[in-house]
Short mmCIF file of C-alpha atoms and ligand atoms in Angstrom, two decimals:
data_model
loop_
_atom_site.label_atom_id
_atom_site.label_comp_id
_atom_site.label_asym_id
_atom_site.label_seq_id
_atom_site.Cartn_x
_atom_site.Cartn_y
_atom_site.Cartn_z
CA MET A 5 -41.75 76.60 3.98
CA GLU A 6 -44.00 73.92 5.46
CA ASN A 7 -45.57 76.55 7.69
CA MET A 8 -46.36 78.71 4.68
CA GLU A 9 -47.94 75.72 3.02
CA ASP A 10 -50.13 74.96 6.04
CA PHE A 11 -51.01 78.63 6.28
CA ILE A 12 -52.13 78.87 2.69
CA ARG A 13 -53.72 75.49 1.90
CA GLN A 14 -56.99 75.71 3.80
CA GLU A 15 -60.63 75.02 3.10
CA LEU A 16 -62.58 77.37 0.83
CA VAL A 17 -64.91 80.00 2.24
CA ASP A 18 -68.17 81.14 0.65
CA VAL A 19 -68.44 84.74 -0.51
CA GLN A 20 -72.03 85.48 -1.56
CA GLY A 21 -72.50 81.79 -2.33
CA ILE A 22 -69.25 81.36 -4.29
CA PRO A 23 -66.43 79.26 -2.76
CA LEU A 24 -63.25 81.33 -2.72
CA TYR A 25 -59.84 81.05 -1.10
CA TRP A 26 -60.06 81.83 2.61
CA PHE A 27 -57.73 84.83 2.36
CA MET A 28 -59.84 86.42 -0.39
CA ALA A 29 -62.93 86.01 1.75
CA GLU A 30 -61.10 87.67 4.63
CA GLU A 31 -59.99 90.62 2.50
CA TRP A 32 -63.18 90.83 0.46
CA SER A 33 -63.98 94.44 1.37
CA GLN A 34 -60.77 95.55 -0.38
CA VAL A 35 -61.74 93.67 -3.55
CA GLU A 36 -65.26 95.08 -3.55
CA ALA A 37 -63.89 98.62 -3.22
CA PHE A 38 -61.43 98.19 -6.12
CA GLU A 39 -61.30 101.33 -8.23
CA ALA A 40 -61.28 100.52 -11.92
CA ARG A 41 -60.15 103.14 -14.41
CA PRO A 42 -61.91 103.73 -17.75
CA ASP A 43 -58.87 102.58 -19.74
CA ASP A 44 -58.36 99.35 -17.77
CA LEU A 45 -58.59 96.16 -19.77
CA LEU A 46 -59.96 93.32 -17.69
CA ILE A 47 -58.94 89.74 -18.49
CA ALA A 48 -61.65 87.53 -17.02
CA THR A 49 -61.62 83.74 -17.05
CA TYR A 50 -62.66 80.71 -15.09
CA PRO A 51 -59.34 79.27 -13.80
CA LYS A 52 -57.29 77.12 -16.20
CA SER A 53 -58.91 78.50 -19.32
CA GLY A 54 -55.92 80.25 -20.92
CA THR A 55 -55.54 83.32 -18.69
CA THR A 56 -51.75 83.39 -18.83
CA TRP A 57 -51.76 82.84 -22.56
CA VAL A 58 -54.13 85.71 -23.39
CA SER A 59 -52.37 87.93 -20.82
CA GLU A 60 -49.06 87.48 -22.61
CA ILE A 61 -50.70 88.14 -25.99
CA LEU A 62 -52.26 91.34 -24.65
CA ASP A 63 -49.08 92.60 -23.03
CA LEU A 64 -47.35 92.05 -26.38
CA ILE A 65 -50.09 93.93 -28.21
CA TYR A 66 -49.79 96.80 -25.70
CA ASN A 67 -46.02 96.82 -26.31
CA HIS A 68 -46.21 96.59 -30.13
CA GLY A 69 -44.78 93.06 -30.19
CA ASP A 70 -41.60 93.97 -28.30
CA THR A 71 -40.76 90.54 -26.84
CA GLU A 72 -37.79 91.82 -24.83
CA LYS A 73 -39.93 94.46 -23.14
CA CYS A 74 -42.43 91.78 -22.20
CA LYS A 75 -39.66 89.93 -20.36
CA ARG A 76 -39.31 92.95 -18.01
CA ASP A 77 -41.16 91.10 -15.26
CA ALA A 78 -43.16 87.96 -14.51
CA ILE A 79 -46.62 87.78 -16.02
CA TYR A 80 -48.26 88.01 -12.56
CA ASN A 81 -46.59 91.41 -12.04
CA ARG A 82 -47.27 92.72 -15.54
CA VAL A 83 -50.92 91.63 -15.27
CA PRO A 84 -51.77 91.69 -11.56
CA PHE A 85 -54.34 89.24 -10.22
CA MET A 86 -56.82 91.70 -8.70
CA GLU A 87 -58.49 89.62 -6.00
CA LEU A 88 -55.35 87.75 -4.90
CA ILE A 89 -54.74 89.23 -1.48
CA ILE A 90 -52.69 87.01 0.82
CA PRO A 91 -52.01 88.85 4.07
CA GLY A 92 -48.31 89.66 4.39
CA VAL A 93 -47.51 88.10 1.00
CA SER A 94 -49.25 89.82 -1.90
CA ASN A 95 -52.07 92.22 -2.63
CA GLY A 96 -53.42 92.52 -6.17
CA VAL A 97 -55.55 95.54 -5.31
CA LYS A 98 -52.58 97.47 -3.93
CA GLU A 99 -50.29 96.42 -6.81
CA LEU A 100 -52.83 97.77 -9.27
CA GLU A 101 -53.29 100.99 -7.32
CA ILE A 102 -49.68 101.99 -7.94
CA MET A 103 -49.61 100.79 -11.54
CA GLN A 104 -49.57 103.29 -14.39
CA SER A 105 -52.37 103.26 -16.93
CA PRO A 106 -53.27 101.60 -19.18
CA ARG A 107 -53.49 98.57 -16.92
CA LEU A 108 -54.15 94.94 -17.74
CA VAL A 109 -56.09 93.41 -14.86
CA LYS A 110 -56.61 89.69 -14.25
CA THR A 111 -59.64 88.23 -12.49
CA HIS A 112 -61.36 84.87 -12.14
CA LEU A 113 -64.43 86.31 -10.45
CA PRO A 114 -67.88 85.30 -11.60
CA VAL A 115 -69.73 88.19 -13.18
CA GLN A 116 -71.88 88.97 -10.13
CA LEU A 117 -68.85 89.38 -7.85
CA LEU A 118 -66.96 91.78 -10.09
CA PRO A 119 -66.36 95.15 -8.35
CA SER A 120 -69.00 97.58 -9.60
CA SER A 121 -66.41 100.19 -10.66
CA PHE A 122 -65.70 98.10 -13.80
CA TRP A 123 -69.30 98.44 -14.95
CA LYS A 124 -69.51 102.11 -13.95
CA ASN A 125 -66.43 102.87 -16.04
CA ASN A 126 -67.65 100.72 -18.92
CA CYS A 127 -64.23 98.97 -18.98
CA LYS A 128 -63.47 96.63 -21.83
CA VAL A 129 -63.27 92.96 -20.89
CA VAL A 130 -61.63 90.01 -22.65
CA TYR A 131 -63.21 86.77 -21.45
CA VAL A 132 -61.60 83.45 -22.40
CA ALA A 133 -63.56 80.22 -22.02
CA ARG A 134 -62.30 76.65 -22.38
CA ASN A 135 -64.27 73.43 -22.62
CA ALA A 136 -65.31 72.05 -19.24
CA LYS A 137 -63.66 68.64 -19.45
CA ASP A 138 -60.20 70.05 -20.21
CA VAL A 139 -60.66 72.70 -17.53
CA ALA A 140 -61.51 69.98 -14.98
CA VAL A 141 -58.35 68.03 -15.86
CA SER A 142 -56.12 71.10 -15.83
CA TYR A 143 -57.67 72.26 -12.51
CA TYR A 144 -57.04 68.83 -10.98
CA TYR A 145 -53.29 69.08 -11.68
CA PHE A 146 -53.26 72.73 -10.62
CA HIS A 147 -54.80 71.75 -7.27
CA GLN A 148 -51.87 69.44 -6.70
CA MET A 149 -49.08 71.83 -7.64
CA ALA A 150 -50.45 75.20 -6.49
CA LYS A 151 -50.61 75.22 -2.72
CA LEU A 152 -53.35 77.80 -2.39
CA ASN A 153 -55.85 75.14 -3.42
CA PRO A 154 -57.32 72.60 -1.03
CA LEU A 155 -56.02 69.07 -1.73
CA PRO A 156 -58.03 67.65 -4.64
CA GLY A 157 -58.29 64.00 -3.54
CA THR A 158 -58.40 61.41 -6.33
CA TRP A 159 -59.36 62.37 -9.88
CA GLU A 160 -62.76 60.73 -9.33
CA GLU A 161 -63.31 62.78 -6.17
CA PHE A 162 -62.12 65.99 -7.77
CA LEU A 163 -64.36 65.51 -10.78
CA GLU A 164 -67.39 65.29 -8.48
CA LYS A 165 -66.31 68.51 -6.75
CA PHE A 166 -65.91 70.21 -10.12
CA ILE A 167 -69.34 69.07 -11.30
CA SER A 168 -70.99 70.32 -8.12
CA GLY A 169 -69.06 73.62 -8.16
CA LYS A 170 -67.27 72.92 -4.87
CA VAL A 171 -63.99 74.31 -6.20
CA PRO A 172 -62.44 77.79 -6.08
CA TYR A 173 -64.68 80.23 -8.03
CA GLY A 174 -67.57 77.81 -7.95
CA SER A 175 -69.53 76.42 -10.87
CA TRP A 176 -67.79 76.50 -14.27
CA TYR A 177 -71.24 76.25 -15.86
CA ASP A 178 -72.60 79.38 -14.18
CA HIS A 179 -69.35 81.27 -14.74
CA VAL A 180 -69.27 80.81 -18.52
CA LYS A 181 -73.03 81.22 -18.99
CA ASP A 182 -73.25 84.40 -16.91
CA TRP A 183 -70.27 86.08 -18.60
CA TRP A 184 -71.71 85.03 -21.98
CA GLU A 185 -75.05 86.67 -21.17
CA LYS A 186 -73.29 89.82 -19.93
CA SER A 187 -71.31 90.03 -23.19
CA LYS A 188 -74.58 90.87 -24.95
CA ASP A 189 -74.82 94.23 -23.12
CA TYR A 190 -71.25 95.23 -22.29
CA PRO A 191 -67.99 95.64 -24.23
CA ILE A 192 -66.86 92.05 -23.60
CA LEU A 193 -64.90 90.12 -26.19
CA PHE A 194 -65.70 86.44 -25.63
CA LEU A 195 -62.93 84.14 -26.87
CA PHE A 196 -62.41 80.38 -26.75
CA TYR A 197 -59.20 78.55 -25.86
CA GLU A 198 -59.91 76.01 -28.59
CA ASP A 199 -60.10 78.77 -31.24
CA MET A 200 -56.81 80.20 -29.97
CA LYS A 201 -55.24 76.77 -30.40
CA LYS A 202 -56.70 76.31 -33.86
CA ASN A 203 -55.94 79.70 -35.32
CA PRO A 204 -54.10 82.03 -32.92
CA LYS A 205 -53.60 84.75 -35.53
CA CYS A 206 -57.31 85.03 -36.17
CA GLU A 207 -57.95 85.48 -32.40
CA ILE A 208 -55.17 88.09 -32.19
CA GLN A 209 -56.89 89.95 -35.02
CA LYS A 210 -60.14 89.89 -33.03
CA LEU A 211 -58.29 91.33 -30.04
CA LEU A 212 -56.78 94.10 -32.16
CA LYS A 213 -60.15 95.02 -33.62
CA PHE A 214 -61.75 95.05 -30.17
CA LEU A 215 -58.98 97.30 -28.85
CA GLU A 216 -59.08 99.50 -31.97
CA LYS A 217 -55.41 98.85 -32.56
CA ASP A 218 -53.46 97.79 -35.60
CA LEU A 219 -50.21 95.87 -35.99
CA PRO A 220 -48.24 94.87 -39.07
CA GLU A 221 -48.55 91.26 -40.26
CA GLU A 222 -44.95 90.58 -39.30
CA THR A 223 -45.58 91.69 -35.69
CA MET A 224 -48.66 89.50 -35.46
CA ASN A 225 -46.59 86.51 -36.63
CA LYS A 226 -44.00 87.33 -34.01
CA ILE A 227 -46.69 87.40 -31.31
CA VAL A 228 -48.06 84.04 -32.47
CA HIS A 229 -44.61 82.51 -32.19
CA HIS A 230 -43.70 84.11 -28.87
CA THR A 231 -47.00 82.97 -27.29
CA SER A 232 -46.90 79.40 -28.57
CA PHE A 233 -47.01 76.83 -25.77
CA ASP A 234 -43.42 75.66 -26.31
CA VAL A 235 -41.97 79.16 -26.22
CA MET A 236 -44.04 80.25 -23.21
CA LYS A 237 -43.10 77.05 -21.35
CA LYS A 238 -39.40 77.96 -21.66
CA ASN A 239 -39.87 81.64 -20.84
CA PRO A 240 -39.30 82.37 -17.11
CA SER A 241 -41.49 85.46 -17.33
CA THR A 242 -44.50 83.38 -18.39
CA ASN A 243 -44.00 79.87 -16.95
CA TYR A 244 -44.38 80.72 -13.25
CA SER A 245 -40.97 79.20 -12.45
CA THR A 246 -40.18 82.38 -10.50
CA VAL A 247 -42.79 81.82 -7.76
CA PRO A 248 -41.54 80.28 -4.51
CA GLU A 249 -41.94 76.54 -3.98
CA TRP A 250 -44.34 76.98 -1.06
CA ASP A 251 -46.68 78.55 -3.60
CA MET A 252 -46.24 76.27 -6.61
CA ASP A 253 -44.34 73.01 -6.91
CA HIS A 254 -43.57 72.41 -10.57
CA SER A 255 -42.06 68.99 -9.78
CA VAL A 256 -45.59 67.82 -8.89
CA SER A 257 -46.94 69.17 -12.20
CA PRO A 258 -45.60 72.10 -14.22
CA PHE A 259 -47.80 75.20 -14.52
CA MET A 260 -47.28 75.00 -18.29
CA ARG A 261 -48.47 71.41 -18.31
CA LYS A 262 -49.64 70.21 -21.76
CA GLY A 263 -51.38 73.10 -23.43
CA ILE A 264 -53.58 70.96 -25.69
CA SER A 265 -57.26 70.47 -26.38
CA GLY A 266 -58.73 67.06 -25.65
CA ASP A 267 -56.45 65.90 -22.84
CA TRP A 268 -59.66 64.92 -21.00
CA LYS A 269 -59.69 61.78 -23.14
CA ASN A 270 -56.62 60.58 -21.23
CA HIS A 271 -58.40 61.01 -17.90
CA PHE A 272 -62.15 60.37 -18.15
CA THR A 273 -63.35 56.78 -17.92
CA VAL A 274 -66.35 55.91 -20.09
CA ALA A 275 -68.58 56.01 -16.98
CA GLN A 276 -67.22 59.41 -15.96
CA TYR A 277 -67.74 60.73 -19.47
CA GLU A 278 -71.35 59.57 -19.56
CA ARG A 279 -72.16 60.99 -16.14
CA PHE A 280 -70.43 64.27 -17.02
CA GLU A 281 -72.22 64.67 -20.35
CA ALA A 282 -75.68 63.90 -18.92
CA ASP A 283 -75.16 66.50 -16.20
CA TYR A 284 -73.65 68.96 -18.72
CA GLN A 285 -76.72 68.77 -20.95
CA LYS A 286 -78.94 69.65 -18.00
CA LYS A 287 -76.82 72.54 -16.78
CA MET A 288 -76.17 74.07 -20.21
CA LYS A 289 -79.72 73.52 -21.52
CA GLY A 290 -81.15 76.60 -23.20
CA SER A 291 -77.79 78.36 -23.46
CA THR A 292 -76.55 79.51 -26.85
CA LEU A 293 -72.98 78.93 -25.70
CA HIS A 294 -71.28 76.02 -27.46
CA PHE A 295 -67.84 74.53 -26.98
CA HIS A 296 -65.52 72.27 -28.93
CA SER A 297 -64.01 69.65 -26.62
CA GLU A 298 -61.28 68.76 -29.09
CA ILE A 299 -59.81 70.29 -32.22
P1 LIG B 321 -53.07 72.52 -19.17
O1 LIG B 321 -53.02 72.26 -17.69
O2 LIG B 321 -54.18 71.79 -19.83
O3 LIG B 321 -51.77 72.30 -19.85
P2 LIG B 321 -54.50 79.56 -16.85
O4 LIG B 321 -53.42 80.43 -17.37
O5 LIG B 321 -55.88 80.10 -17.05
O6 LIG B 321 -54.23 79.09 -15.45
O7 LIG B 321 -54.53 78.25 -17.77
C1 LIG B 321 -53.49 77.31 -17.71
C2 LIG B 321 -53.70 76.32 -18.83
O8 LIG B 321 -53.39 76.98 -20.07
C3 LIG B 321 -52.74 75.14 -18.72
O9 LIG B 321 -53.42 74.06 -19.36
C4 LIG B 321 -51.56 75.66 -19.54
O10 LIG B 321 -50.68 74.67 -19.98
C5 LIG B 321 -52.33 76.30 -20.70
N1 LIG B 321 -51.51 77.26 -21.46
C6 LIG B 321 -50.74 78.26 -20.99
N2 LIG B 321 -50.12 78.89 -22.00
C7 LIG B 321 -50.51 78.29 -23.14
C8 LIG B 321 -50.20 78.48 -24.53
N3 LIG B 321 -49.35 79.41 -24.92
N4 LIG B 321 -50.79 77.66 -25.43
C9 LIG B 321 -51.66 76.71 -25.02
N5 LIG B 321 -51.98 76.47 -23.73
C10 LIG B 321 -51.41 77.25 -22.80
#
């Protein structure tokens, strides 16, 4: 197990200016050549923004709210992580190749690195964004528990890396802004984690409308309940408890950690907050994208 850990936890490698996991960089040609299908639904997020949550909601919508059917397999098999190719361990591209349509596809790629077949096929995309400060906190814990990440150092050190985009998938600021701009020209539904927390049913309704689907009220209520943080935390098919320990160590920090908005207040010092906000204003200046950092 230690060998696997050493094998996987290595420094990031730049792919077209974006720091990615070394194994993705090595297998990049496979990712680039990914063949999207017109009825694929892409779930795109910056890491730690609610990917697993919206994936479970979408699998339930695709299965008409059948909660038992959605326990058929772990979320990472029901919604394969396209660019996750670890030699000899897993291959998102290959998993998707043998999957029947309609497929739900997960990616964290910034818009410019997305395989061109998605644009050619005009695939629908659901993008979920979460406020930067909560993402930074969640990513810090994830770096500790998920062994594919380089070690984060102290919170102070990690926060600097996050601000400067020296983390897997690069700058949060560019990621959200670029996907936001793209959503003006492509069929991209742009959702916010904070809205999902505040009124999950309303966001499920947006998803249904976007997908041109309809579900009875009762089914929607069932989906809201089944995808609440407490229920998903206990569900082995959504809580990542089924991945091996060399991959994720939930005793360090559980994957389903807190699931709240505003946890950053328990981590940022006043000085960190001020530095973060000043930098944030500069990086987000001119963008029409606005976040709520608490609800
Ligand atoms: P925290 O670390 O803040 O708890 P992703 O799936 O993109 O990796 O995001 C993981 C984050 O989403 C974690 O945040 C996790 O707890 C939170 N999350 C997962 N399922 C959730 C749910 N049903 N409701 C609210 N938050 C959820």
